[in-house]
mmCIF file of C-alpha atoms in Angstrom:
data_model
loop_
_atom_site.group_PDB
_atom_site.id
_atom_site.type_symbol
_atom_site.label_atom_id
_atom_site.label_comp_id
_atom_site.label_asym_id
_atom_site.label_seq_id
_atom_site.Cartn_x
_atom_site.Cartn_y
_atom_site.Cartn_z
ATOM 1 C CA UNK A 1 47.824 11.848 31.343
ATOM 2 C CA UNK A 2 44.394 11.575 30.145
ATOM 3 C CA UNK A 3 43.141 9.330 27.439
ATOM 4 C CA UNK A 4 39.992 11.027 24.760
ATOM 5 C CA UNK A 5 37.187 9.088 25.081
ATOM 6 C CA UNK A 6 37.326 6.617 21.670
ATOM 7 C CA UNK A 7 34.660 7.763 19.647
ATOM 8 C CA UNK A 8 32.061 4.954 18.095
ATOM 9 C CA UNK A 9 32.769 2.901 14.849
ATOM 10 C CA UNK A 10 30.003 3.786 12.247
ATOM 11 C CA UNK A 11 29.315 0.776 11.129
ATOM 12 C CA UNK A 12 27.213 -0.157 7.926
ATOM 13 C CA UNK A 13 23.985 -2.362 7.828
ATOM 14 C CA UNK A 14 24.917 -5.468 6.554
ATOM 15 C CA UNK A 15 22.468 -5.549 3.614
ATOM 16 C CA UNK A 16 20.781 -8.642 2.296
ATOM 17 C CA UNK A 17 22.586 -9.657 -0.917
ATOM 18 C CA UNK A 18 19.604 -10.630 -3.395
ATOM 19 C CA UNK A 19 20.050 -14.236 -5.039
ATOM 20 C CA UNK A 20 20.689 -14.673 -8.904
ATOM 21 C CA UNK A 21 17.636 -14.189 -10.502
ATOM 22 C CA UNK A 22 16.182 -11.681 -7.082
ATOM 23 C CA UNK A 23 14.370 -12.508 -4.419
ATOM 24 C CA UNK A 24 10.578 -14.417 -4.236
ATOM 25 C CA UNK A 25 7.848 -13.917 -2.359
ATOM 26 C CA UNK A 26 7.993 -16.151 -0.156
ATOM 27 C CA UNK A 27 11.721 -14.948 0.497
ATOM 28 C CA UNK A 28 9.859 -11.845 2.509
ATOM 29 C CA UNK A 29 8.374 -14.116 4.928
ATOM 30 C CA UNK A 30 12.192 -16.102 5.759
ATOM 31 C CA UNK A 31 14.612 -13.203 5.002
ATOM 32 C CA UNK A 32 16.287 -11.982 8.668
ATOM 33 C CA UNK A 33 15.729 -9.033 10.172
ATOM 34 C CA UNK A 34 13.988 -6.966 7.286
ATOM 35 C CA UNK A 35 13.010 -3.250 8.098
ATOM 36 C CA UNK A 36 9.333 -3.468 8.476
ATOM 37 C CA UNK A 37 7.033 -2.750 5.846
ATOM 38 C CA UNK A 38 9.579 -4.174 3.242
ATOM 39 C CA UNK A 39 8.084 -4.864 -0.119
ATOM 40 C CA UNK A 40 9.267 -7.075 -3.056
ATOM 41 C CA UNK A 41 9.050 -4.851 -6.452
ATOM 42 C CA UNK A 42 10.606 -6.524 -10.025
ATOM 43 C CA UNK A 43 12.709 -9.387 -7.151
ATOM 44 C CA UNK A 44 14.140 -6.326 -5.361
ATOM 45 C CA UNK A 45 13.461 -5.620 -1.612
ATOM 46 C CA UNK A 46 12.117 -2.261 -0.955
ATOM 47 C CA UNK A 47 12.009 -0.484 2.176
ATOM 48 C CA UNK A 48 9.975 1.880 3.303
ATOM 49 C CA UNK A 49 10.789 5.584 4.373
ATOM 50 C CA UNK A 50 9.643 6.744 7.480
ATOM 51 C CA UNK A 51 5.908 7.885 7.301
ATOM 52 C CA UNK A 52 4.621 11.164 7.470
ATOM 53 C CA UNK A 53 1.620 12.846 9.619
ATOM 54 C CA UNK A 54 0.084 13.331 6.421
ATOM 55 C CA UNK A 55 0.396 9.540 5.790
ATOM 56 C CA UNK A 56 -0.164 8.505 9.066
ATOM 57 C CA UNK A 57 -3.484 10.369 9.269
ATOM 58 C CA UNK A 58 -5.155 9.841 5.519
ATOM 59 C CA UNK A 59 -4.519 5.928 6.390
ATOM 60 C CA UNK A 60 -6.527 6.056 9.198
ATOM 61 C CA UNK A 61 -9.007 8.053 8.709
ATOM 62 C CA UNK A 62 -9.298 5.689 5.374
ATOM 63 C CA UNK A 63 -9.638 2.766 7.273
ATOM 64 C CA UNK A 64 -11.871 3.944 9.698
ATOM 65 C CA UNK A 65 -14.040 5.230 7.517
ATOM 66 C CA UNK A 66 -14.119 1.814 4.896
ATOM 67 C CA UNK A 67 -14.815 -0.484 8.297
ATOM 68 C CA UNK A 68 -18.162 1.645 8.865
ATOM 69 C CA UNK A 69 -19.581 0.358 5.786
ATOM 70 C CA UNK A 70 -18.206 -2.806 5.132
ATOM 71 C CA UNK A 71 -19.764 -5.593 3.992
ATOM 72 C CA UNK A 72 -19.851 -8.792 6.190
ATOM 73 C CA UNK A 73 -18.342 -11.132 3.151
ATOM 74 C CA UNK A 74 -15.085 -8.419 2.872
ATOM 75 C CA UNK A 75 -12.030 -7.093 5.301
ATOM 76 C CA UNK A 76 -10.310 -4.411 5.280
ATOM 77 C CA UNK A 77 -6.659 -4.479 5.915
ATOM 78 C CA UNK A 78 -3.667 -2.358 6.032
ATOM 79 C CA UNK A 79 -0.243 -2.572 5.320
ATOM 80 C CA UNK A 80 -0.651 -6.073 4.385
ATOM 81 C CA UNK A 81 1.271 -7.367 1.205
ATOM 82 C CA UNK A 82 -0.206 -8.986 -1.530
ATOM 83 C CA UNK A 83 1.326 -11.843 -3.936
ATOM 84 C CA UNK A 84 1.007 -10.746 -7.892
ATOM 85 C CA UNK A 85 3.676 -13.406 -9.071
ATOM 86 C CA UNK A 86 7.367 -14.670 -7.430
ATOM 87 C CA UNK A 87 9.120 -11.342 -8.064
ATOM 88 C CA UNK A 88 5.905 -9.370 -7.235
ATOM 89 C CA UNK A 89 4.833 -8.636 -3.201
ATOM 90 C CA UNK A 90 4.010 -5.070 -3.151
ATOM 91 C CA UNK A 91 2.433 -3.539 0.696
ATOM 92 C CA UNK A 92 -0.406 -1.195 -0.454
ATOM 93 C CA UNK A 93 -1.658 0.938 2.371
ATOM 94 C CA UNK A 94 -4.968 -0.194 2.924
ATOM 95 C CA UNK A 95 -6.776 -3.287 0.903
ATOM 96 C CA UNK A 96 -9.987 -4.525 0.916
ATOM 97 C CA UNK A 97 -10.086 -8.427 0.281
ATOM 98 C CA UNK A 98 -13.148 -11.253 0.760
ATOM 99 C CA UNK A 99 -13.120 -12.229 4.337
ATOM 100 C CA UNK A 100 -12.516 -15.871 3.374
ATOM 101 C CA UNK A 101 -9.300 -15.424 2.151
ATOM 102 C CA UNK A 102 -8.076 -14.658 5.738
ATOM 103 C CA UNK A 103 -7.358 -18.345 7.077
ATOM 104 C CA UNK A 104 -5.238 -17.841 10.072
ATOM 105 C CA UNK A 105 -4.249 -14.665 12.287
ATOM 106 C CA UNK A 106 -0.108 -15.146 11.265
ATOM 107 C CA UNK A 107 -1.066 -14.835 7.615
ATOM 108 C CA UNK A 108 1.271 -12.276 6.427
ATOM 109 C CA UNK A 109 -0.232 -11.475 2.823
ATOM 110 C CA UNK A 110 -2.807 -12.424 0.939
ATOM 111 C CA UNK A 111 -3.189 -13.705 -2.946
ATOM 112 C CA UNK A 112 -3.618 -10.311 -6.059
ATOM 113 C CA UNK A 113 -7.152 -12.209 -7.120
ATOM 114 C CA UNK A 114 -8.513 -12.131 -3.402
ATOM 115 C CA UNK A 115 -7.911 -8.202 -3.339
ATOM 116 C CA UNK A 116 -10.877 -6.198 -4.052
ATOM 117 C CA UNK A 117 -9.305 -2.537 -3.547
ATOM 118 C CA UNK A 118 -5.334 -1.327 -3.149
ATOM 119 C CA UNK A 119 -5.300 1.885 -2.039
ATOM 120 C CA UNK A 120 -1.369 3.912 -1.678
ATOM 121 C CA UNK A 121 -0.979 7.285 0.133
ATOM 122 C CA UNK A 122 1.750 9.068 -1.862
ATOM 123 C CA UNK A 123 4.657 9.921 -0.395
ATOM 124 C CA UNK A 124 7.300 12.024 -2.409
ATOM 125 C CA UNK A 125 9.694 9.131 -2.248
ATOM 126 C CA UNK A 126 7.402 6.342 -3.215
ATOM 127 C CA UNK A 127 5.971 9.224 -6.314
ATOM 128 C CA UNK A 128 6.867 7.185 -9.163
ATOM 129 C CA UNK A 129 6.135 3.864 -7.396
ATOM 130 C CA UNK A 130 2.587 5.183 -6.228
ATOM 131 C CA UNK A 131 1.733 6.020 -9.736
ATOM 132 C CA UNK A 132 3.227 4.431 -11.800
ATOM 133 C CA UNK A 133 4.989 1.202 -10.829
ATOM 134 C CA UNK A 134 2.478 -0.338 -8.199
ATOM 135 C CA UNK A 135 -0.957 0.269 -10.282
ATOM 136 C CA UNK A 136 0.395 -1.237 -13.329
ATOM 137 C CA UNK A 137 1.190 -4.351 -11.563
ATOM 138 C CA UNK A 138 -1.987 -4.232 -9.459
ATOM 139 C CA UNK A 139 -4.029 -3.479 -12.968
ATOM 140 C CA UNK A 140 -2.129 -6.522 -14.767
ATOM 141 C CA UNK A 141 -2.796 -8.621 -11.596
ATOM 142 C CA UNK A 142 -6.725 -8.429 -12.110
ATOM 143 C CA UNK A 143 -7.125 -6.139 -9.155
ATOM 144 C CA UNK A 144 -10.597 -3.988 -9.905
ATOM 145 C CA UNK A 145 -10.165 -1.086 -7.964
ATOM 146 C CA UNK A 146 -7.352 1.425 -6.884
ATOM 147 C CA UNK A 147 -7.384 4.564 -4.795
ATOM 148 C CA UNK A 148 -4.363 6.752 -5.282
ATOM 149 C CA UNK A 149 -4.562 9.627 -2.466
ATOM 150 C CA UNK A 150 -1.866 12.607 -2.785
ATOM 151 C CA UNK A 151 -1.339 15.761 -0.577
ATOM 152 C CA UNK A 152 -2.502 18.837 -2.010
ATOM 153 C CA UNK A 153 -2.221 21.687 0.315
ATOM 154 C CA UNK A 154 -2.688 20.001 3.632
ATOM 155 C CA UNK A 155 -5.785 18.013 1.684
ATOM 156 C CA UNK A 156 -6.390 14.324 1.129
ATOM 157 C CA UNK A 157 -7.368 14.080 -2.664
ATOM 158 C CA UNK A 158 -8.134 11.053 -4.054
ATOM 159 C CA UNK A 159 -8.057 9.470 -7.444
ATOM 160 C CA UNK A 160 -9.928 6.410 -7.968
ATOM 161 C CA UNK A 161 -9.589 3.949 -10.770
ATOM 162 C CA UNK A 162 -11.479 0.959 -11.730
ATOM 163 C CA UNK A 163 -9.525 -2.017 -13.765
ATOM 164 C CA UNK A 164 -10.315 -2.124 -17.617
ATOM 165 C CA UNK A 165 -11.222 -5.663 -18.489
ATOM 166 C CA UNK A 166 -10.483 -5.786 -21.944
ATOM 167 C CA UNK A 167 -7.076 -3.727 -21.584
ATOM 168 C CA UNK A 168 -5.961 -4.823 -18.272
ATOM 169 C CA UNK A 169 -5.065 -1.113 -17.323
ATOM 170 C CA UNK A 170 -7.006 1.624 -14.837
ATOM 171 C CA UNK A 171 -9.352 3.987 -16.267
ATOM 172 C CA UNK A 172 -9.680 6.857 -13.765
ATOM 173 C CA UNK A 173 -13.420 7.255 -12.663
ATOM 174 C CA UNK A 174 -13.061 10.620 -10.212
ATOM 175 C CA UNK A 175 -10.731 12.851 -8.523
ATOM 176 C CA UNK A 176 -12.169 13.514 -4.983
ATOM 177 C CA UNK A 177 -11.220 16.175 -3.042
ATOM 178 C CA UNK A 178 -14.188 17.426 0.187
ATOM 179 C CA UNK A 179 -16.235 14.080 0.277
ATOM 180 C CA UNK A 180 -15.568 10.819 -1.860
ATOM 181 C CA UNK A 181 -18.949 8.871 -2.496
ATOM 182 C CA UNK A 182 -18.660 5.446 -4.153
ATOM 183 C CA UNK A 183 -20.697 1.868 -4.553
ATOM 184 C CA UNK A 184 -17.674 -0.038 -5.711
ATOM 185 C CA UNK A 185 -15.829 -1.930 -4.210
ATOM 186 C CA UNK A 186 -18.933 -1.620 -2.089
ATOM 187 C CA UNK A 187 -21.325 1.560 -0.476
ATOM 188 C CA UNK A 188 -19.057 4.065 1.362
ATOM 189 C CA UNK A 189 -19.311 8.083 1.872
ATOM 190 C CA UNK A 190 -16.408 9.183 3.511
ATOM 191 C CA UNK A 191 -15.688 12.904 4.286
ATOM 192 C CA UNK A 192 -12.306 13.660 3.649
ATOM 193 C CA UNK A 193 -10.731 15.880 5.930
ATOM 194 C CA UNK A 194 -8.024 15.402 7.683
ATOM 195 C CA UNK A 195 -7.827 15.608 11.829
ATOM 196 C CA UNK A 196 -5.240 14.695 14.009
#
């Protein structure tokens, strides 16, 4: 007589239940076993999807291209997150901080009024997140510059914004599509097109 093979349990992921009142910041840093690339939006974890070639590509070719030009006083950083308040620790693809607020190489996030530029590659689950969610709390955070960078066609485009004092919101400057020429946060010319 012969016995079938017992199939696997599925099991569930034991998800982290979030405290009364949601999770901190510093919760990111102590919580077990988080997916990478977790962020903390409102006191609720977020995790990331899996990233796409489109994603992948745009935030290096970003990154690459802001290092060229960068200023000795500055960094640039990716996939770091940054502190806004408790219930506030959002990962923005790339950011651009001053060089001084990088103390130690375990640091795993850096303070909202040491970031110069956030900069998010949309992806169509993080849509609403990308543009609305995260640059509202970036904008109220004191954060001067954001780059939002979307696929159109196979084509990085990016949107840049630069923070309204008075109103504490974005104003969009440009929508950049071939070549995106800037002197804030600092000098760059970067030619956008994608290789891979």
């Amino acid at each position: 007589m012969s016995v079938a093979p017992k199939k696997p349990e599925h099991t569930t992921p034991a998800w982290p239940m979030p405290p009364s009142g949601g999770y901190t910041a510093d919760d990111l840093d102590t919580l077990p076993d988080l997916p990478p690339h977790t962020e903390l939006i409102d006191g609720s974890l977020v995790f990331m999807t899996p990233q796409t070639i489109f994603h992948s590509v745009t935030i290096r070719m970003l990154e690459n291209s802001l290092l060229r030009t960068v200023p000795d006083d500055l960094a640039v950083l990716r996939e770091m997150t940054v502190v806004i308040s408790q219930q506030q620790r959002p990962e923005p693809d790339l950011i651009v901080v001053r060089r001084d607020a990088a103390t130690t190489l375990a640091q795993t996030s850096f303070q909202a009024e040491d970031v110069l530029l956030a900069v998010e590659v949309v992806l169509p689950e993080s849509l609403d997140r990308d543009r609305e969610t995260k640059p509202l709390k970036y904008a109220k955070a004191g954060i001067q510059h954001f780059w939002r960078v979307e696929n159109k066609r196979e084509q990085a485009v990016v949107h840049v914004f630069q923070l309204d004092e008075a109103t504490r919101n974005y104003m969009l400057t440009g929508i950049h599509t071939d070549r995106l020429k800037l002197s804030l946060p600092y000098e760059t010319d970067i030619d956008l097109t994608l290789t891979y």
